[in-house]
mmCIF file of C-alpha atoms in Angstrom:
data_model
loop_
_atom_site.group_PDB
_atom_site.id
_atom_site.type_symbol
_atom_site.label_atom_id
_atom_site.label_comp_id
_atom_site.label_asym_id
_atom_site.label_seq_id
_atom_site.Cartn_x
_atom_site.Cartn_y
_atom_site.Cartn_z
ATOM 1 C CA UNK W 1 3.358 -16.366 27.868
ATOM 2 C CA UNK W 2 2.977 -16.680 24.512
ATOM 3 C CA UNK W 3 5.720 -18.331 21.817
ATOM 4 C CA UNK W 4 5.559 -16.263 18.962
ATOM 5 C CA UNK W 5 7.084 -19.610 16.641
ATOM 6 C CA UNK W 6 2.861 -20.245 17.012
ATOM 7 C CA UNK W 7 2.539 -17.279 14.109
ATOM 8 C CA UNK W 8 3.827 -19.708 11.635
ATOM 9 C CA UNK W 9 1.689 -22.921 12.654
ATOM 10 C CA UNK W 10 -1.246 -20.256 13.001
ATOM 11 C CA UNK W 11 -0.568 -18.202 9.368
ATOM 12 C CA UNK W 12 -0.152 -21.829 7.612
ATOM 13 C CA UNK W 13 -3.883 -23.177 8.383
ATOM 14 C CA UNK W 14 -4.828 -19.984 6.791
ATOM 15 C CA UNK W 15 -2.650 -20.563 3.854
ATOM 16 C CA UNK W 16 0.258 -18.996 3.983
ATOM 17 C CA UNK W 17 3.444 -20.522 2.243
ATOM 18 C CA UNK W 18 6.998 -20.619 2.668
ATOM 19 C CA UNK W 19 7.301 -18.932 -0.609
ATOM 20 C CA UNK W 20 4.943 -16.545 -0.532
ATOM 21 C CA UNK W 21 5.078 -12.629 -0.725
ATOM 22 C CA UNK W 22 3.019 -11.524 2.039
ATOM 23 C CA UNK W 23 2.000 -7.902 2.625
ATOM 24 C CA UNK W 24 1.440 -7.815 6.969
ATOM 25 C CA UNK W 25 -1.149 -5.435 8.360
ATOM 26 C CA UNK W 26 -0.780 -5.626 12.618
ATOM 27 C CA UNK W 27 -2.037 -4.843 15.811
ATOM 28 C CA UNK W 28 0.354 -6.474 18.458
ATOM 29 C CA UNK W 29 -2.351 -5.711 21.014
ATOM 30 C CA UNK W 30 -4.628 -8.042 19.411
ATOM 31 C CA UNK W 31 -2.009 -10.422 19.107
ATOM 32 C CA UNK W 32 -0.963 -11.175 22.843
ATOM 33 C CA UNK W 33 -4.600 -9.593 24.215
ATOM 34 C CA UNK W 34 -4.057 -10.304 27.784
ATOM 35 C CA UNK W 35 -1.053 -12.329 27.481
ATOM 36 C CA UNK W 36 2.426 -11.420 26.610
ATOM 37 C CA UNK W 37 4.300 -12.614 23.791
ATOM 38 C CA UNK W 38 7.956 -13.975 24.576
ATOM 39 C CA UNK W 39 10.953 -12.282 23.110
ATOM 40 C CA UNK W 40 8.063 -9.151 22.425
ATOM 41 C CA UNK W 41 7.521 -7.447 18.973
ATOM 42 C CA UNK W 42 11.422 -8.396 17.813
ATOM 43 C CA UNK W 43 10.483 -11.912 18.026
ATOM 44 C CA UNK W 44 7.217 -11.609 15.934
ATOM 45 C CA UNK W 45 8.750 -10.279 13.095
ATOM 46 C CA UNK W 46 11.691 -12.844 13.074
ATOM 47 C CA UNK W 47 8.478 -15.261 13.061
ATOM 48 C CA UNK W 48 7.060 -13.384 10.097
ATOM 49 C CA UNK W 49 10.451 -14.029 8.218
ATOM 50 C CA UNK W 50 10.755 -17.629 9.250
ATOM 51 C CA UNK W 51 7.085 -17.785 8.273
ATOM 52 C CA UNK W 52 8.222 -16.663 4.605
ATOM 53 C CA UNK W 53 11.512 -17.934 4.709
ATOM 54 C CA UNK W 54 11.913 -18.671 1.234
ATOM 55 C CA UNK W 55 9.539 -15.196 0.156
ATOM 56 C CA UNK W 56 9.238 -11.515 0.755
ATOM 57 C CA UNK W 57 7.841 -10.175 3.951
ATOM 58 C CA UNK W 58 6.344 -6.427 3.355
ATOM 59 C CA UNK W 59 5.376 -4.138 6.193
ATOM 60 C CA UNK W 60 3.700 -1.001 5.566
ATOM 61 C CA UNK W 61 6.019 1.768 7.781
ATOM 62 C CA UNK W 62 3.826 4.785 6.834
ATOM 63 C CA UNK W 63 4.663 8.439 7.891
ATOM 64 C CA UNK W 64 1.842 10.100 7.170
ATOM 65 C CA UNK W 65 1.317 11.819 10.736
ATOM 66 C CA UNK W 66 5.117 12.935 11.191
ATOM 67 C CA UNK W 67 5.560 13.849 7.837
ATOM 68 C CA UNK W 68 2.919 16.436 6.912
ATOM 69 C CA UNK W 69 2.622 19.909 5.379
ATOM 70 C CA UNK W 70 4.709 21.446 8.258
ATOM 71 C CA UNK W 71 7.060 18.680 8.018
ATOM 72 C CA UNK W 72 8.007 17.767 4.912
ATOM 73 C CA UNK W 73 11.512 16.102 5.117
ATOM 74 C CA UNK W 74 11.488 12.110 5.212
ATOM 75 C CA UNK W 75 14.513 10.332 5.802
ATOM 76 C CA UNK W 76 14.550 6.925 4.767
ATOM 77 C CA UNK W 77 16.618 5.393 7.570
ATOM 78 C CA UNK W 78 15.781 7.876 10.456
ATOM 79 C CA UNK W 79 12.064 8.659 10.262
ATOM 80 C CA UNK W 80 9.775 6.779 12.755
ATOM 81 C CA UNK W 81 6.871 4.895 11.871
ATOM 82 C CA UNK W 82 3.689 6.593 13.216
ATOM 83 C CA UNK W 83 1.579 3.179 13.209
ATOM 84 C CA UNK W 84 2.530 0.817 15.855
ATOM 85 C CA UNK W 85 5.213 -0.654 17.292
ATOM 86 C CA UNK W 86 5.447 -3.942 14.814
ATOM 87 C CA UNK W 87 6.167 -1.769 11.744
ATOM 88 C CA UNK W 88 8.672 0.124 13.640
ATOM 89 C CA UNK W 89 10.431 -3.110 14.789
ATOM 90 C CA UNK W 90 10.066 -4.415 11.269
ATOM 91 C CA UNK W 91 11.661 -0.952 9.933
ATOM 92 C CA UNK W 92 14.580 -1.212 12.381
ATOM 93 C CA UNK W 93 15.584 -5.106 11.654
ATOM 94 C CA UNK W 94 18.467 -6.423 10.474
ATOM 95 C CA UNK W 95 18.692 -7.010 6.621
ATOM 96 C CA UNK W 96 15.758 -4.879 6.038
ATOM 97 C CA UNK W 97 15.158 -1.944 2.694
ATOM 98 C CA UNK W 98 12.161 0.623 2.828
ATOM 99 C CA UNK W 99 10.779 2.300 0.216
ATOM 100 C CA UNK W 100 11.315 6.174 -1.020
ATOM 101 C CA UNK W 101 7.828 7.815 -0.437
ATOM 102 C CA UNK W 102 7.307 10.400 2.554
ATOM 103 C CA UNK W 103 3.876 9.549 3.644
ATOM 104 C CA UNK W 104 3.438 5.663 2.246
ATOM 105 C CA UNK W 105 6.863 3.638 2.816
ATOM 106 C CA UNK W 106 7.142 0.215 3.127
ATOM 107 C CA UNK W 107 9.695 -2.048 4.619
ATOM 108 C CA UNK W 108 10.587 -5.404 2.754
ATOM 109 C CA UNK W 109 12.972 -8.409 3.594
ATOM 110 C CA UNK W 110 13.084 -11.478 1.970
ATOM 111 C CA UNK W 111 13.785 -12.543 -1.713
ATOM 112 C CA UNK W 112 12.895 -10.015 -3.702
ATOM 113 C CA UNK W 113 13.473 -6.997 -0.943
ATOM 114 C CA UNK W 114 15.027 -4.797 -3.646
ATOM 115 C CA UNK W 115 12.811 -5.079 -6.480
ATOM 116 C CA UNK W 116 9.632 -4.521 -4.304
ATOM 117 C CA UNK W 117 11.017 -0.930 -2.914
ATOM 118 C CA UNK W 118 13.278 0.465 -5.393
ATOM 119 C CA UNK W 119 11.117 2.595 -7.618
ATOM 120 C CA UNK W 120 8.339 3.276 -4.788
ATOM 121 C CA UNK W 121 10.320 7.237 -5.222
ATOM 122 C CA UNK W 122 8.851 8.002 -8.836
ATOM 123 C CA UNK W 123 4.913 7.524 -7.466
ATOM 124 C CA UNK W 124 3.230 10.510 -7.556
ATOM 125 C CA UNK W 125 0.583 8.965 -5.066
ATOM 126 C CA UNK W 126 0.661 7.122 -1.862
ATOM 127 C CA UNK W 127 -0.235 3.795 -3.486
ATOM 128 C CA UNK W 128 0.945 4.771 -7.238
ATOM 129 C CA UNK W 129 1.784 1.902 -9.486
ATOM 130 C CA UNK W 130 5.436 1.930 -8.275
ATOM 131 C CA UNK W 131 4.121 1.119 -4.799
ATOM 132 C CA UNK W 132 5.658 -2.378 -3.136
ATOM 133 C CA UNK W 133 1.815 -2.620 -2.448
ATOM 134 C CA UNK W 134 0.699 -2.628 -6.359
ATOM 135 C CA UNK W 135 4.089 -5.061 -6.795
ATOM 136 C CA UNK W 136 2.229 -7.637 -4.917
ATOM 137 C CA UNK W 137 -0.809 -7.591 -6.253
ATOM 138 C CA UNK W 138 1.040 -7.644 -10.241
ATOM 139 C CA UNK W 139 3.149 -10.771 -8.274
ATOM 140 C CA UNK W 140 0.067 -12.794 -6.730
ATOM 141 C CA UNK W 141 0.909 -11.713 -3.289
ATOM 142 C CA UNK W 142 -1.327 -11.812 -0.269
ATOM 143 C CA UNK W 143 -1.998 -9.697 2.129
ATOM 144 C CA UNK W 144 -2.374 -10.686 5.926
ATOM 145 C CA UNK W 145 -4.551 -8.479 8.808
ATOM 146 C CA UNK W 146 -2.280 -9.789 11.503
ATOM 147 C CA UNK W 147 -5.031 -9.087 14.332
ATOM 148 C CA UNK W 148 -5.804 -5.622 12.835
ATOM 149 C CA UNK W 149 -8.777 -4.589 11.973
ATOM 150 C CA UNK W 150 -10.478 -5.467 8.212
ATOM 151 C CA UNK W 151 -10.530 -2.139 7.533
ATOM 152 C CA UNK W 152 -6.898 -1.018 7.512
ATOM 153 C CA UNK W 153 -6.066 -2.739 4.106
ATOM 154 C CA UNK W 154 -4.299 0.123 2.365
ATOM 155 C CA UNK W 155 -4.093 -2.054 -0.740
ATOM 156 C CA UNK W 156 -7.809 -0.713 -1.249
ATOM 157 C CA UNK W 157 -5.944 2.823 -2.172
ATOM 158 C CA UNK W 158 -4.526 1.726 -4.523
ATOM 159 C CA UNK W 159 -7.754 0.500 -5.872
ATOM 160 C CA UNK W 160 -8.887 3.772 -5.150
ATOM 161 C CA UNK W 161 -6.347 5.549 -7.614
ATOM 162 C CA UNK W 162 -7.963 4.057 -10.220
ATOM 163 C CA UNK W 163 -10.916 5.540 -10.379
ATOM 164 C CA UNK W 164 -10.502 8.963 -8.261
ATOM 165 C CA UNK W 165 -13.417 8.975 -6.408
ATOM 166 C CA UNK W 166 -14.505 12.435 -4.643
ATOM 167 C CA UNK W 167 -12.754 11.792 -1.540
ATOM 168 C CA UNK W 168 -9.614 10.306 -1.937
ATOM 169 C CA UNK W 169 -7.435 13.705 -2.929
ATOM 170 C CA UNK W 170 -6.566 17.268 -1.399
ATOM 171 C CA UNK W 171 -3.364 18.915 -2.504
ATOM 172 C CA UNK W 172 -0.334 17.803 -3.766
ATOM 173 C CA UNK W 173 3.179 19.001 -2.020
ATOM 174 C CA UNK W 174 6.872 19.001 -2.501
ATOM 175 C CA UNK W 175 8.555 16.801 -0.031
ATOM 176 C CA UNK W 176 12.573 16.491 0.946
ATOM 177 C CA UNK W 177 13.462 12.943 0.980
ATOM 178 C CA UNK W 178 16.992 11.726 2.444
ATOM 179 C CA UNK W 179 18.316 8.441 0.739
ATOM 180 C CA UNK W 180 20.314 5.963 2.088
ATOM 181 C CA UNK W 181 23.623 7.852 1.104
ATOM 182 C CA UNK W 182 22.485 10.641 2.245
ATOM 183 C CA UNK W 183 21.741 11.899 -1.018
ATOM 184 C CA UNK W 184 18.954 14.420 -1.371
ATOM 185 C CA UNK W 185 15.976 14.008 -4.084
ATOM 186 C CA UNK W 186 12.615 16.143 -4.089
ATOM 187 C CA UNK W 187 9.223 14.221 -4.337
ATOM 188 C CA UNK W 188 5.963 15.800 -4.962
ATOM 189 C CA UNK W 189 3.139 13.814 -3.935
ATOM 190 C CA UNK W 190 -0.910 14.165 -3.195
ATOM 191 C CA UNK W 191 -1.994 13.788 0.282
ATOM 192 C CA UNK W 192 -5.132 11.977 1.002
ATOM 193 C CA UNK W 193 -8.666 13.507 1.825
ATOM 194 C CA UNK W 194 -11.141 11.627 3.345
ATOM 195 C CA UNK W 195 -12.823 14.310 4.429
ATOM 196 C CA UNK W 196 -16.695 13.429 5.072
ATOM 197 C CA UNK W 197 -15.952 9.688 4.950
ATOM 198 C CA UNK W 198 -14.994 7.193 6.745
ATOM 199 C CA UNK W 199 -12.638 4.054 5.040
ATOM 200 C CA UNK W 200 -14.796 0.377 5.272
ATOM 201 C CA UNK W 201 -12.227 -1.545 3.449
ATOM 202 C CA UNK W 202 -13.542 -4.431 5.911
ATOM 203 C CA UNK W 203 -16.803 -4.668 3.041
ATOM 204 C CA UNK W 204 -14.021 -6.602 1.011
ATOM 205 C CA UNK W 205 -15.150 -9.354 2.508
ATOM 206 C CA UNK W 206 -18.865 -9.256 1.466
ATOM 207 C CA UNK W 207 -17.355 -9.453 -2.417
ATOM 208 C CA UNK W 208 -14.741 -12.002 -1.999
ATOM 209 C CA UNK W 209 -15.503 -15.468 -1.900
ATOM 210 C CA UNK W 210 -14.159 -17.169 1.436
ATOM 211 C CA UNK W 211 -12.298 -20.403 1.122
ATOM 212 C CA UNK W 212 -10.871 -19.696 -1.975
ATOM 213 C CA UNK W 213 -10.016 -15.662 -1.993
ATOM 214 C CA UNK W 214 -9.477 -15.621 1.834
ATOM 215 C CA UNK W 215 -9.865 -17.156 5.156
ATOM 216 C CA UNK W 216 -10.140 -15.909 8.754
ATOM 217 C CA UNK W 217 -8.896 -17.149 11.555
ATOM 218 C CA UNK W 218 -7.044 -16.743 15.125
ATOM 219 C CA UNK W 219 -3.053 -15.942 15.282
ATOM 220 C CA UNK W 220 -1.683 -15.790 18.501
ATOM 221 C CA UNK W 221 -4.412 -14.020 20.006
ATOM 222 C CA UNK W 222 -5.954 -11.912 17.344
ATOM 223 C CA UNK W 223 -8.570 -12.388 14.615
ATOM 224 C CA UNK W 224 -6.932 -12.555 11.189
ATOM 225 C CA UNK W 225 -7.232 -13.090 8.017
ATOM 226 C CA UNK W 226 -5.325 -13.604 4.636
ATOM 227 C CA UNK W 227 -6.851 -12.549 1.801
ATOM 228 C CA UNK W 228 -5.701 -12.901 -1.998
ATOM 229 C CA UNK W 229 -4.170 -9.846 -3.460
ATOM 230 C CA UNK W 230 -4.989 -9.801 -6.944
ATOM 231 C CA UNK W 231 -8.647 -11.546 -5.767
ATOM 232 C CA UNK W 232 -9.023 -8.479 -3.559
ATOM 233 C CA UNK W 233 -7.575 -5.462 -6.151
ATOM 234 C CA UNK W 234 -9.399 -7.151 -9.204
ATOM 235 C CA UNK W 235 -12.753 -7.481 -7.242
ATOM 236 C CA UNK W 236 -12.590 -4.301 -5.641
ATOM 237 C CA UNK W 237 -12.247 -2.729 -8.542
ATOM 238 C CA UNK W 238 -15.209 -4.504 -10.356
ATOM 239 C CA UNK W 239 -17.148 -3.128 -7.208
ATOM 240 C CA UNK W 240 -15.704 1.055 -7.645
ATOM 241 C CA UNK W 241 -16.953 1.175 -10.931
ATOM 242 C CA UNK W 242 -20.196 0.108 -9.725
ATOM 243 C CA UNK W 243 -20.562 2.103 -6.910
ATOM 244 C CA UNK W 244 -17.770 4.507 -6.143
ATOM 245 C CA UNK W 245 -18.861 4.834 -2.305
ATOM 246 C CA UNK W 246 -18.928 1.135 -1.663
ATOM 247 C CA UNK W 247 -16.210 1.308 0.522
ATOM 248 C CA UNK W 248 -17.182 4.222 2.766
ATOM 249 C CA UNK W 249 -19.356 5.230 4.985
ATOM 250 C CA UNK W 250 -20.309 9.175 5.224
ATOM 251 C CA UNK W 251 -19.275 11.469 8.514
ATOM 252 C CA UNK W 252 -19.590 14.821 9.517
ATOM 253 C CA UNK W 253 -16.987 16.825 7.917
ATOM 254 C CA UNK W 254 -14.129 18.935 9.838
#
């Protein structure tokens, strides 16, 4: 059985402070491999707070597979996550806010909760600059690939968005959105492409310098690492403007 207070001891060797803001990419699988974790995903993410105790904890809780062109209503305190079951323990904890966007929400607690999610519902894009994602990097944040794999780090979107490349885009729709008091607000927002390609956000890696942008290293019992924000948005985007298919690799299209 493993004691999920190891998270902290585990995320501090790889540099993580008490007052950090921390954006948290997971794969609870990874985490406990064989093993199980004690307490289960609830107590991870109250080791994520402790972890950042005196920070912001941010959690991606993206809809983009329940909310889609057939489905376009998002309610902010109903709708499910659709990527694993830590973001959808994060999204139902106690003194938690999400963000307003039906595809890209994220879930914050901490310090700063409020000022990371409030304006998320004027983007126009999944990772516009409104984004609790773009607030991070603009804040010296970090982000953490909590035994997920490399090349799930949305932050690299919002790279993306600024410089277009061929892929990223389809259409844009109108979307329902349900607020907190129930209020009712329309959002109309691009849906992503990808179509032909397939994301290798993991190549960050090759352009950041390790020691001092990021480190890798075991949590629990998953490969992580913690990487820099603004090292990894200011880089990045050094490396789309020098090749706008860095980050992809080409695949038959659908």
């Amino acid at each position: 059985m493993l004691n999920p207070k190891q998270i902290m001891t585990d995320l501090r060797k790889l540099g993580v402070k008490k007052d950090d803001i921390i954006v948290v990419h997971s794969s609870y699988n990874s985490l406990r491999g064989e093993d199980q974790i004690e307490g289960g995903p609830e107590a991870v993410i109250e080791a994520l707070k402790e972890t950042v105790s005196e920070g912001t904890l941010i959690i991606p809780t993206f809809t983009y597979k329940n909310v889609d062109i057939d489905n376009r209503v998002f309610d902010v305190l109903n709708t499910p996550v659709c990527i694993g079951i830590l973001p959808e323990t994060m999204r139902l904890s106690k003194d938690v806010v999400r963000s307003v966007h039906p595809t890209h929400s994220l879930a914050a607690w901490g310090k700063d909760a409020d000022s990371f999610t409030k304006n998320h519902y004027k983007d126009h894009s999944p990772v516009g600059v409104n984004s609790p994602l773009s607030e991070a990097y603009r804040r010296g944040g970090k982000i953490v690939m909590l035994g997920a794999p490399f090349a799930r780090n949305t932050s690299l979107h919002g790279v993306e968005e600024m410089v277009l490349p061929e892929y990223l885009f389809n259409y844009n729709y109108d979307y329902k959105m349900i607020l907190e008091n129930k209020e009712t607000i329309t959002m109309n927002v691009l849906r992503h492409d990808f179509n032909g390609f397939e994301q290798r956000y993991d190549r960050i890696l090759d352009i950041l310098e390790e020691g001092t942008d990021y480190q890798v290293g075991q949590v629990l019992n998953g490969r992580s690492c913690v990487m820099n924000a603004p090292a990894v948005w200011d880089k990045a985007l050094i490396k789309y403007r020098e090749d706008m298919l860095y980050f992809t690799d080409p695949r038959p299209r659908t």
